[in-house]
Tab-separated table of C-alpha atoms in Angstrom:
chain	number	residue	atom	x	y	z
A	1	UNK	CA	0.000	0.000	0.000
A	2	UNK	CA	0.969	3.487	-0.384
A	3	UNK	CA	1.985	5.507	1.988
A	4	UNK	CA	3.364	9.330	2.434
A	5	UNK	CA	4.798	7.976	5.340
A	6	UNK	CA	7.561	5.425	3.789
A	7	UNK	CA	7.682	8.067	0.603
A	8	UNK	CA	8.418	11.131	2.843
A	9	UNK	CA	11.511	9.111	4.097
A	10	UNK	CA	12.631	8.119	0.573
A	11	UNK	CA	12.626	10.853	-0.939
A	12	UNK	CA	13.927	13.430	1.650
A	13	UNK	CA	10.593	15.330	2.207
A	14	UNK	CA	10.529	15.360	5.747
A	15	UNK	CA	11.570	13.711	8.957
A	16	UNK	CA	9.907	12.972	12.191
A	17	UNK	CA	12.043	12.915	15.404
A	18	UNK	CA	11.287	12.087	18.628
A	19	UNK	CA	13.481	15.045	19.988
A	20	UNK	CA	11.001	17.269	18.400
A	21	UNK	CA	8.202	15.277	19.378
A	22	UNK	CA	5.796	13.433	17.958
A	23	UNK	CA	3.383	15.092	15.575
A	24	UNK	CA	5.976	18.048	14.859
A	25	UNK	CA	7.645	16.732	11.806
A	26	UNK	CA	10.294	18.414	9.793
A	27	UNK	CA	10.319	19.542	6.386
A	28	UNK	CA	13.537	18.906	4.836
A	29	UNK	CA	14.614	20.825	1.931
A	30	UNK	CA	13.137	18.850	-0.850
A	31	UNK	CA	9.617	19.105	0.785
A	32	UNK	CA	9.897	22.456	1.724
A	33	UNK	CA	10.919	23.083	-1.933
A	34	UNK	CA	7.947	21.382	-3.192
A	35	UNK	CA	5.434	23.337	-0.088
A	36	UNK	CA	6.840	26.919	-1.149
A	37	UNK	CA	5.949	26.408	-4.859
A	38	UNK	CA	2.670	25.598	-3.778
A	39	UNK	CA	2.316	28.452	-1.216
A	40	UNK	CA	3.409	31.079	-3.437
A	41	UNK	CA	0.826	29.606	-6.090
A	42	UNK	CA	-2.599	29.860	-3.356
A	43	UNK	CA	-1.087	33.068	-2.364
A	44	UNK	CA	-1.125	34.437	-5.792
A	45	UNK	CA	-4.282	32.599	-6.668
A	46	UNK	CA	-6.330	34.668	-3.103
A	47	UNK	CA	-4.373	38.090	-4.015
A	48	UNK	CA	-6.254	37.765	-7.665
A	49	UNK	CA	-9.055	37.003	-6.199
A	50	UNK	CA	-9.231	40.447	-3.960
A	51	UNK	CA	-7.781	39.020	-1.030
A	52	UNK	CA	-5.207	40.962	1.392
A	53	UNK	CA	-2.969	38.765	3.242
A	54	UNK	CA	-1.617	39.491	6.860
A	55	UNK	CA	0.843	38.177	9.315
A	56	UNK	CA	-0.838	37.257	13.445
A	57	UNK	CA	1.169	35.501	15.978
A	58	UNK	CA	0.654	31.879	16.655
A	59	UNK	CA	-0.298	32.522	19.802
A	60	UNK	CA	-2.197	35.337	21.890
A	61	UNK	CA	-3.858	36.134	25.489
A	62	UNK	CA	-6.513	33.640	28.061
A	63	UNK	CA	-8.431	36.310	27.258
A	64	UNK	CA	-8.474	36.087	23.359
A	65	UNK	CA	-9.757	32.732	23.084
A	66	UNK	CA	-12.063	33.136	26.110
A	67	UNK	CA	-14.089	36.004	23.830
A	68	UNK	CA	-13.638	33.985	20.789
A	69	UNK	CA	-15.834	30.769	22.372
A	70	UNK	CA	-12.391	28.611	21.809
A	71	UNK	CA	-12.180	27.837	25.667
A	72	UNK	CA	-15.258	26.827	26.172
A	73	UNK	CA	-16.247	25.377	23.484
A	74	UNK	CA	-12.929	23.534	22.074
A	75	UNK	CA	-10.424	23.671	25.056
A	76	UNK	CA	-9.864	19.666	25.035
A	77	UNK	CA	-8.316	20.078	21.753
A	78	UNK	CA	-6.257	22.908	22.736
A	79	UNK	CA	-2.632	23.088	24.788
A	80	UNK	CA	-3.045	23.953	28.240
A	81	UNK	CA	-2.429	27.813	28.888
A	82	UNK	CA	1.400	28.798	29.663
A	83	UNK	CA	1.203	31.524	32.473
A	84	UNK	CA	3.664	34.051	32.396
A	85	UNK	CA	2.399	35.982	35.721
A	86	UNK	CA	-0.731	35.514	38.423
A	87	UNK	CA	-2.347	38.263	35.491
A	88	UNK	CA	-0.693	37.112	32.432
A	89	UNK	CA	-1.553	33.994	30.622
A	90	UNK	CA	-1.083	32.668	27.266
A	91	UNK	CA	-2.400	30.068	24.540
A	92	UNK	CA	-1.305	28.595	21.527
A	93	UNK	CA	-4.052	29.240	18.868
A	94	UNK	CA	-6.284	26.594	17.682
A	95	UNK	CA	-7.449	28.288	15.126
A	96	UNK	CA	-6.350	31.612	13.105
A	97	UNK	CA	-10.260	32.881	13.353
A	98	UNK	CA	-9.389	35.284	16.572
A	99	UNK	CA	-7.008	37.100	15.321
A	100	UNK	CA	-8.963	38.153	11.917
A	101	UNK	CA	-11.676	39.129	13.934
A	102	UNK	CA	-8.828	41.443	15.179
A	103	UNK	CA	-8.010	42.456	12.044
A	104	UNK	CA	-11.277	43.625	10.965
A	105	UNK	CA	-11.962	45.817	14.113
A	106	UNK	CA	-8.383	47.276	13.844
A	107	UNK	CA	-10.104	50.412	12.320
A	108	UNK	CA	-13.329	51.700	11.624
A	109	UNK	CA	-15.295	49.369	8.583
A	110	UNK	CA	-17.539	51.043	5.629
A	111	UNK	CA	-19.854	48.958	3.248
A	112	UNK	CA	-17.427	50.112	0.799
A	113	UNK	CA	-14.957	47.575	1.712
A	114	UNK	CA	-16.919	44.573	1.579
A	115	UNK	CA	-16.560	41.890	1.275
A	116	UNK	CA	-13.105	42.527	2.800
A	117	UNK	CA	-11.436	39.255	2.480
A	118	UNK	CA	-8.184	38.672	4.804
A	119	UNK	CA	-5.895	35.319	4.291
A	120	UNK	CA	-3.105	34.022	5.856
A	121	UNK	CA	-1.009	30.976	5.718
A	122	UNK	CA	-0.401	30.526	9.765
A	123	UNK	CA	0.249	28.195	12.545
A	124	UNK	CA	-2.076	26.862	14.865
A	125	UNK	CA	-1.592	23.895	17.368
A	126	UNK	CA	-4.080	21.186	18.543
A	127	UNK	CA	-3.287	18.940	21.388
A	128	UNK	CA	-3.874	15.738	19.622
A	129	UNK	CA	-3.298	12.320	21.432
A	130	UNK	CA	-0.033	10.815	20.722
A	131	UNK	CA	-2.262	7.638	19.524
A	132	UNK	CA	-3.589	9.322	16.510
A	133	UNK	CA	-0.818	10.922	15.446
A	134	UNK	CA	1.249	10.134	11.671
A	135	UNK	CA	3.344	11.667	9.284
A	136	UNK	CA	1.872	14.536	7.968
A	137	UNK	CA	-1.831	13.679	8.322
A	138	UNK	CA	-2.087	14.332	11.785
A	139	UNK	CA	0.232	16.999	13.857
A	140	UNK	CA	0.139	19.204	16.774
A	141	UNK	CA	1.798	21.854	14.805
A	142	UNK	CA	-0.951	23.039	11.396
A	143	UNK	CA	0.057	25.778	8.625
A	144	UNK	CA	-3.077	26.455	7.611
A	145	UNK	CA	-4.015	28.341	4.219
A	146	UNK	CA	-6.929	30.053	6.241
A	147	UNK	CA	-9.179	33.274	5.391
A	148	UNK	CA	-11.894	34.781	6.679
A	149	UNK	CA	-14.204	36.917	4.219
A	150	UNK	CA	-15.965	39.696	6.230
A	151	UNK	CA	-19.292	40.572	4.289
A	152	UNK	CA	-22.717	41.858	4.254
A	153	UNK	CA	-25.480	39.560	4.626
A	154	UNK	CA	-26.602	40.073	0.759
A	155	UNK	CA	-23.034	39.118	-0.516
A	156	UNK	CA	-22.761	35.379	1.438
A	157	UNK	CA	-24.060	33.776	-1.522
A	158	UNK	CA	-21.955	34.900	-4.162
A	159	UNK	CA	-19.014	34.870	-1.623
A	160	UNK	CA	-19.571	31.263	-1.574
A	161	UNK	CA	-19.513	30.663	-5.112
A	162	UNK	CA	-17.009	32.909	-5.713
A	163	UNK	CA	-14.964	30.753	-3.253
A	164	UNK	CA	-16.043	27.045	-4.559
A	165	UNK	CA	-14.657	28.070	-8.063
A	166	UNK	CA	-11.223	29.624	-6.379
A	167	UNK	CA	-11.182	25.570	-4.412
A	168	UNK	CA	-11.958	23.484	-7.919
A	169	UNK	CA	-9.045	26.216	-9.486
A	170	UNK	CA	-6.429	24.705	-6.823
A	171	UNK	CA	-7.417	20.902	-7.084
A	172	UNK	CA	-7.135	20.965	-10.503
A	173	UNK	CA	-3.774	22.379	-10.749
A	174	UNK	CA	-2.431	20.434	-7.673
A	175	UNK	CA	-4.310	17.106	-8.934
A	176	UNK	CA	-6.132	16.595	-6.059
A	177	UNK	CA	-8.935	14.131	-6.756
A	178	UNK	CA	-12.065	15.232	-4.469
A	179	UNK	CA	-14.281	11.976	-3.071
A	180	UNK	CA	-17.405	13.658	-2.367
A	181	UNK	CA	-19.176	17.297	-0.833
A	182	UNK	CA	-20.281	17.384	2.718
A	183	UNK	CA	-22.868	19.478	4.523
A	184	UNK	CA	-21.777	19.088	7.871
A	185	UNK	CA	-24.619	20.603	10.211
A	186	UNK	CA	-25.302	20.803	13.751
A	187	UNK	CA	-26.285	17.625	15.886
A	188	UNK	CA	-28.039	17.233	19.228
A	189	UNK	CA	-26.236	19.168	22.108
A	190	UNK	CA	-25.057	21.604	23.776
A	191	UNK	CA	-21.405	22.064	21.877
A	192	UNK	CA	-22.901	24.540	19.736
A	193	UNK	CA	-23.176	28.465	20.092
A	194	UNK	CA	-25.736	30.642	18.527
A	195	UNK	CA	-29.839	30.677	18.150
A	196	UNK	CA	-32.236	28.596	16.447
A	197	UNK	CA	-32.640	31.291	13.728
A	198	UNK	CA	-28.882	31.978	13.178
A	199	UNK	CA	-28.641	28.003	12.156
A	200	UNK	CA	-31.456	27.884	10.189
A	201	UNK	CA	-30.400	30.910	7.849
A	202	UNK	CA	-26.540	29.611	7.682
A	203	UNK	CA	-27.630	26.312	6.557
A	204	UNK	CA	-30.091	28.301	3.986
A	205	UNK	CA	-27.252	30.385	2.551
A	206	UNK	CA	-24.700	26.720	1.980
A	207	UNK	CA	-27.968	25.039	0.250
A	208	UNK	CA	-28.361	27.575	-1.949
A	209	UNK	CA	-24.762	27.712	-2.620
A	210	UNK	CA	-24.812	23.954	-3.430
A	211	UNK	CA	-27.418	24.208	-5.594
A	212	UNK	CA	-26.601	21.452	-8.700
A	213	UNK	CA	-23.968	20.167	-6.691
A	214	UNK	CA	-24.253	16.187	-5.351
A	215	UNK	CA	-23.710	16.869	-1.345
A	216	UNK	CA	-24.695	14.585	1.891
A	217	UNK	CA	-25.771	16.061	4.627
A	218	UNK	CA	-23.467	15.053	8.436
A	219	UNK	CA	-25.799	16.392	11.237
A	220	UNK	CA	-23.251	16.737	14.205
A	221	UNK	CA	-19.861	17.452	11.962
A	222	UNK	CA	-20.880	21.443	12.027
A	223	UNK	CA	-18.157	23.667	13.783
A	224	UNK	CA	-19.251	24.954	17.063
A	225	UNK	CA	-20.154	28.706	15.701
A	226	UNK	CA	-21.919	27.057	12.037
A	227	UNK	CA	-22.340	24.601	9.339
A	228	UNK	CA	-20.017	24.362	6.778
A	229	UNK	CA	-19.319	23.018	3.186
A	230	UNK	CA	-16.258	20.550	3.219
A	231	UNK	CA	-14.476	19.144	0.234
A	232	UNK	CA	-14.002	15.187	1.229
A	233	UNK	CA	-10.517	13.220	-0.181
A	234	UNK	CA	-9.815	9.583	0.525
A	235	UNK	CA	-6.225	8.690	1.135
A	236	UNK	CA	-4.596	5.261	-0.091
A	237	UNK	CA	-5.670	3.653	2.908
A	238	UNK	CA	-9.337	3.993	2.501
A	239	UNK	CA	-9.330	7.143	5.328
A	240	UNK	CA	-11.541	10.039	4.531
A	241	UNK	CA	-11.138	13.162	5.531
A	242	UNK	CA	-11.737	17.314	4.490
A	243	UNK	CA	-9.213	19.218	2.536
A	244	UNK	CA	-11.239	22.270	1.923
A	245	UNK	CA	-14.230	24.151	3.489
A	246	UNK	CA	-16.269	26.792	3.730
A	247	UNK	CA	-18.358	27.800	7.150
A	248	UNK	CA	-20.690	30.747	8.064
A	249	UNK	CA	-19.890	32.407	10.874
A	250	UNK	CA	-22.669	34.550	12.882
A	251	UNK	CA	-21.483	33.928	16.047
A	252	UNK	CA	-17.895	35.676	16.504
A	253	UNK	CA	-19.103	39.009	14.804
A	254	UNK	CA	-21.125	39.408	17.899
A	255	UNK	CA	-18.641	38.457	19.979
A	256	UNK	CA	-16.044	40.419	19.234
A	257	UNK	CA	-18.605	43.738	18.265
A	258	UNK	CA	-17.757	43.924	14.880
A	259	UNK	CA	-19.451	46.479	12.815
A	260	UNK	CA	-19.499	48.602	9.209
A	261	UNK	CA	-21.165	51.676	8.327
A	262	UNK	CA	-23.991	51.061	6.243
A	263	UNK	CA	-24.667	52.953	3.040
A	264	UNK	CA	-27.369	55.078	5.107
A	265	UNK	CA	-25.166	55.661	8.471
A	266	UNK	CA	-26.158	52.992	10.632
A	267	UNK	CA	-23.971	50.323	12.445
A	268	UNK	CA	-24.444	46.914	10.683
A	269	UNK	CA	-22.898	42.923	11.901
A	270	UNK	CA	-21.165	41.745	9.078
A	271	UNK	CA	-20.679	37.900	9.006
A	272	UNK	CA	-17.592	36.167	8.575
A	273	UNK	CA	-17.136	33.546	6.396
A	274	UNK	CA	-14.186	31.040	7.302
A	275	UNK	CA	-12.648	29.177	4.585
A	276	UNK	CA	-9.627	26.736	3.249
A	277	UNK	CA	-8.607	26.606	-0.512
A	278	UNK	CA	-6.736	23.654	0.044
A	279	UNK	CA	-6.309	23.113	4.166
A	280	UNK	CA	-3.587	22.516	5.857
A	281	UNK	CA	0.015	22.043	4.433
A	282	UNK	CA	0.425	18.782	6.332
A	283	UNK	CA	-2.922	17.098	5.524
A	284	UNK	CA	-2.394	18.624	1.630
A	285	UNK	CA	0.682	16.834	1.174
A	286	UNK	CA	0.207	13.515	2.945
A	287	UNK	CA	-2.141	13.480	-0.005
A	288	UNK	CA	-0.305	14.696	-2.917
A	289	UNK	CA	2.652	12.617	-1.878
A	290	UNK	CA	0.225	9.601	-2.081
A	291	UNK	CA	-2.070	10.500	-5.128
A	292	UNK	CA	1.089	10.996	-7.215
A	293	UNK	CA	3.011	8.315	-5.365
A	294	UNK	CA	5.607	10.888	-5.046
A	295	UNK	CA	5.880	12.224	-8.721
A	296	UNK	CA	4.685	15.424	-8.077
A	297	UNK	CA	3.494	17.817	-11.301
A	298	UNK	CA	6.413	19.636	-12.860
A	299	UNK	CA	5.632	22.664	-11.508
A	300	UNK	CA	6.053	22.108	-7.471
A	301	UNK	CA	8.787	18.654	-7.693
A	302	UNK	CA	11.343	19.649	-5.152
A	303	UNK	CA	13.996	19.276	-8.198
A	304	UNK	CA	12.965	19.986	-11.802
A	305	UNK	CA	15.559	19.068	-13.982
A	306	UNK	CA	18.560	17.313	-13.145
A	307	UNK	CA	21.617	17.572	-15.537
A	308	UNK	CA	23.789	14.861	-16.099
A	309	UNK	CA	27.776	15.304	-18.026
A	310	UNK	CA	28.295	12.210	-19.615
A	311	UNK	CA	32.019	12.349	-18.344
A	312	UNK	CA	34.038	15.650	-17.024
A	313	UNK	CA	34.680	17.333	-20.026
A	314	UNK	CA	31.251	18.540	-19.881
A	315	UNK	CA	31.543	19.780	-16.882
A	316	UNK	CA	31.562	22.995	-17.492
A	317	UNK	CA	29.069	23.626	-19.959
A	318	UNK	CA	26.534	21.189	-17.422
A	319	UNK	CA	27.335	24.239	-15.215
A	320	UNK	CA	26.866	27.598	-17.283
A	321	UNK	CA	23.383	25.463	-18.239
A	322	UNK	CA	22.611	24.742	-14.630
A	323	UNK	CA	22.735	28.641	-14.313
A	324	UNK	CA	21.069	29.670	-17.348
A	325	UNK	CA	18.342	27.464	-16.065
A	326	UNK	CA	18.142	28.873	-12.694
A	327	UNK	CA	17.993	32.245	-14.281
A	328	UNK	CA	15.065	31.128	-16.070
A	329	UNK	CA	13.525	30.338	-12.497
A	330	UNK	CA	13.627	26.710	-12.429
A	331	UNK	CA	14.729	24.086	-8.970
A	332	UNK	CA	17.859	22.341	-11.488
A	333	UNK	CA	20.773	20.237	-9.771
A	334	UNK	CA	23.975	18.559	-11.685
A	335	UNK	CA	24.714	14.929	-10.806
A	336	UNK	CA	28.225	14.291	-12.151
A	337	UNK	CA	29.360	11.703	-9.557
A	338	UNK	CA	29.082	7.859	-10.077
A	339	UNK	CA	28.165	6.018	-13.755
A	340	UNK	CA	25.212	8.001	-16.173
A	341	UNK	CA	23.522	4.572	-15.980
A	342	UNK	CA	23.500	5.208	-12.325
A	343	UNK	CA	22.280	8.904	-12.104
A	344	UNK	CA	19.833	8.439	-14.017
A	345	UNK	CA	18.382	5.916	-11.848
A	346	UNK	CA	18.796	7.559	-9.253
A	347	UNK	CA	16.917	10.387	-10.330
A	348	UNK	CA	14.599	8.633	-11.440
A	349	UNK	CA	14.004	7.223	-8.192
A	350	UNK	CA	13.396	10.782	-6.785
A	351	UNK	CA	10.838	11.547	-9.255
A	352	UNK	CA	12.843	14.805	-11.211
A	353	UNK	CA	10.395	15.189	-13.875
A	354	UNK	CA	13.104	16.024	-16.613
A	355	UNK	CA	16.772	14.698	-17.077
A	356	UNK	CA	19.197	16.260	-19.681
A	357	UNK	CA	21.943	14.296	-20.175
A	358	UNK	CA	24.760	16.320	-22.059
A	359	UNK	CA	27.570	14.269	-23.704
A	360	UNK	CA	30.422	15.433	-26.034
A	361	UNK	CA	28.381	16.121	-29.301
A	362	UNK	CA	25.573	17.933	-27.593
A	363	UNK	CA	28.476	19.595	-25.499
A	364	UNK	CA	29.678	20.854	-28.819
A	365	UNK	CA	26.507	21.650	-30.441
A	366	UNK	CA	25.291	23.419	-27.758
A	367	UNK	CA	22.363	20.711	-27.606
A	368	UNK	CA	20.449	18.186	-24.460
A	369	UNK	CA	18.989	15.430	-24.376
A	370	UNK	CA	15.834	15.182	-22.081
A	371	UNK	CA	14.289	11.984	-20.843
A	372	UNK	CA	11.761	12.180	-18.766
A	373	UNK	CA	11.050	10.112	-15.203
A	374	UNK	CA	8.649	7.936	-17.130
A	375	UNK	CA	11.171	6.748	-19.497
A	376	UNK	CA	10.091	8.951	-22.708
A	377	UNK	CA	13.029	10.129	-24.160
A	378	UNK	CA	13.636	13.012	-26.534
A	379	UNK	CA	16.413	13.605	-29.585
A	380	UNK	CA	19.004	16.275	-28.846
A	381	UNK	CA	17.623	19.517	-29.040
A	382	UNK	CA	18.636	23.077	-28.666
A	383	UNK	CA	19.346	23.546	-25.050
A	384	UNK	CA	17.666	26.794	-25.208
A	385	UNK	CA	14.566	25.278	-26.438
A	386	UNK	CA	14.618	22.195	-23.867
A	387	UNK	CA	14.677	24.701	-21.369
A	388	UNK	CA	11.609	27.046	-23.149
A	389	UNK	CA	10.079	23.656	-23.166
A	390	UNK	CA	10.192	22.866	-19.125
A	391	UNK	CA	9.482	26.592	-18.405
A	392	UNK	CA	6.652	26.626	-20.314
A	393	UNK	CA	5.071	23.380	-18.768
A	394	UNK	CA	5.866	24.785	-15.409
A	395	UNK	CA	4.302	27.921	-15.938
A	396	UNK	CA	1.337	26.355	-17.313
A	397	UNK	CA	1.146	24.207	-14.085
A	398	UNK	CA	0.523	21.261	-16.730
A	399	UNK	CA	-0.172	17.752	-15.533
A	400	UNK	CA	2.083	16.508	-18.472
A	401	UNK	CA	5.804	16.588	-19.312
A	402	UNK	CA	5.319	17.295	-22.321
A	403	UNK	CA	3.011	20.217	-24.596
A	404	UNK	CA	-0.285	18.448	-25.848
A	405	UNK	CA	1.188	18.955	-29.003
């Protein structure tokens, strides 16, 4: 069976240790390669969607999460409070939700700005039990892609549309394969804040949003403060769980007394929509390690291209094209060590998409030959064009090697 566990140690992408402890891996620098391609492309995807990214600390005062309903509504899956002073205590967030609030009553608020949508990529910690803990799937230490959309009643809808086209956008260029749509709602209970009436016209605004889409409804897998649409994926060993989702949020406006001007003057509660392109950095890739066994699209593979000197006297010229390539803004190594029959198996074995082996005559000619990690090779061709020719893939964020053409 698959599993991002065994791949993660074979190819370098991270390391759990028990000095750090478990469920606090490590990204090494072929996974962090591969996680800062794809952070860069969902922060450029949210800033052309109109949204403003910000920086909040990973953790913040008692008092914080006390206001926010996170104490008393979600303390057994938080760390315990670290107190500074008799008057001074702190928490690690559970969730990035408190500080946006924070955000949004930094200033006075006009209609004018909505829907005012604020993102971050952030920590967050949950206190999980050592017994479910693995890999990447499930940690104590989250970097969430998170947002919260701040908007007037009239605007949820089309917020919510707007925000299931920016999701299906970043599965399809990731490959992520969705399993299903949930409509997780409140259950019997009393682990729920909010009135009767604030439910009833959340759960309204998500139908309507899901209108022609296949959903099942999971009374009791609502967040404490709303329902929510989440985007199901199975992993390799049958395991099911969300990678994106949207919830409506009534609840912390009041809370925290957030307000806009209204076109005629008076105060109005905006609400706040929560929601994950793509979910945590962890839970992503323990998926795409497994749905592409580790041969991650061109675009976000830790390395690239990998160029390989048939013997030293193309040393050199592997080098200046080594830097013409990283000029051109791709992740390229040079493997020069040990037989070509070897390299290439070996990179191979790490999954570079593209290998351009360089011998004497395409030394001289100024040529490479590319062969790709499934085997398909290519005749020599101007190394200036293979290059074009990977740039142009990755730029495209194509699923393919190779133009359609």
């Amino acid at each position: 069976m698959i599993d991002h566990r065994k791949l993660g140690r074979e190819l370098d992408l991270f390391v759990s240790d028990p000095l750090a402890g478990a469920g606090l891996p490590i990204w090494l620098p072929a996974g962090a390669a591969a996680r800062h391609a794809v952070e860069e492309y969902v922060s450029e995807l949210e800033r052309r969607s109109g949204h403003q990214h910000v920086y909040s600390p990973p953790l913040g005062k008692r008092e914080l999460f006390e206001l926010s309903g996170h104490l008393g509504y979600f303390a057994d899956d938080m760390f315990p409070p670290m107190r500074l002073s008799a008057d001074d205590e702190f928490v690690l967030r559970p969730a990035l939700c408190p500080h946006h609030a924070l955000v949004f009553r930094a200033r006075g608020r006009s209609y004018r700005e909505l829907p005012l949508r604020i993102a971050e990529l952030g920590g967050m910690y949950r206190a999980e039990r050592s017994g479910v803990l693995g890999g990447l799937s499930r940690v104590r230490a989250i970097s969430l892609n998170d947002a919260h959309t701040f908007c007037a009643p009239d605007q949820v809808g089309a917020e919510v549309a707007e925000i299931l086209g920016l999701i299906r956008a970043a599965h399809a260029a990731l490959g992520v394969r969705p399993a299903g749509v949930r409509l997780s709602l409140r259950g019997p209970g009393d682990k729920y804040v909010g009135d009767d009436a604030q439910w009833a016209r959340a759960e309204e605004l998500l139908r309507g949003a899901l209108a022609g889409v296949a959903y099942v409804e999971a009374p009791g897998e609502a967040a404490f403060y709303g329902p929510k649409i989440d985007i199901q994926i199975v992993d390799a060993a049958g395991r099911e769980s969300t990678i994106s989702t949207i919830q409506l949020d009534f609840d912390k406006p009041e809370r925290f007394d957030l307000s806009y001007t209204d076109s005629d003057g008076s105060r109005r509660r905006p609400v706040m929509v929560h929601r994950s392109l793509v979910g945590s950095m962890e839970r992503l890739f323990a998926y795409l390690i497994e749905v592409h066994q580790g041969a991650f699209p061109a675009w976000y593979a830790p390395v690239q291209l990998v160029l390989l000197p048939v013997d030293d006297g193309q040393a050199e010229a592997a080098a200046e094209l080594a830097r013409r390539a990283v000029g051109d803004g791709l992740r390229v190594e040079v493997a020069a060590a040990g037989s070509l029959g070897a390299r290439i198996r070996d990179a191979t074995r790490r999954r570079v998409p593209y290998l351009g082996v360089l011998g004497s005559r395409e030394a001289a000619d100024g040529h490479l030959a590319l062969r790709l990690r499934d085997s398909r090779t290519l005749p020599p061709i101007p190394a200036a064009t293979a290059l074009a020719l990977i740039t142009r893939q990755v730029a495209a964020r194509a699923a393919d090697l190779l133009p359609a053409d």
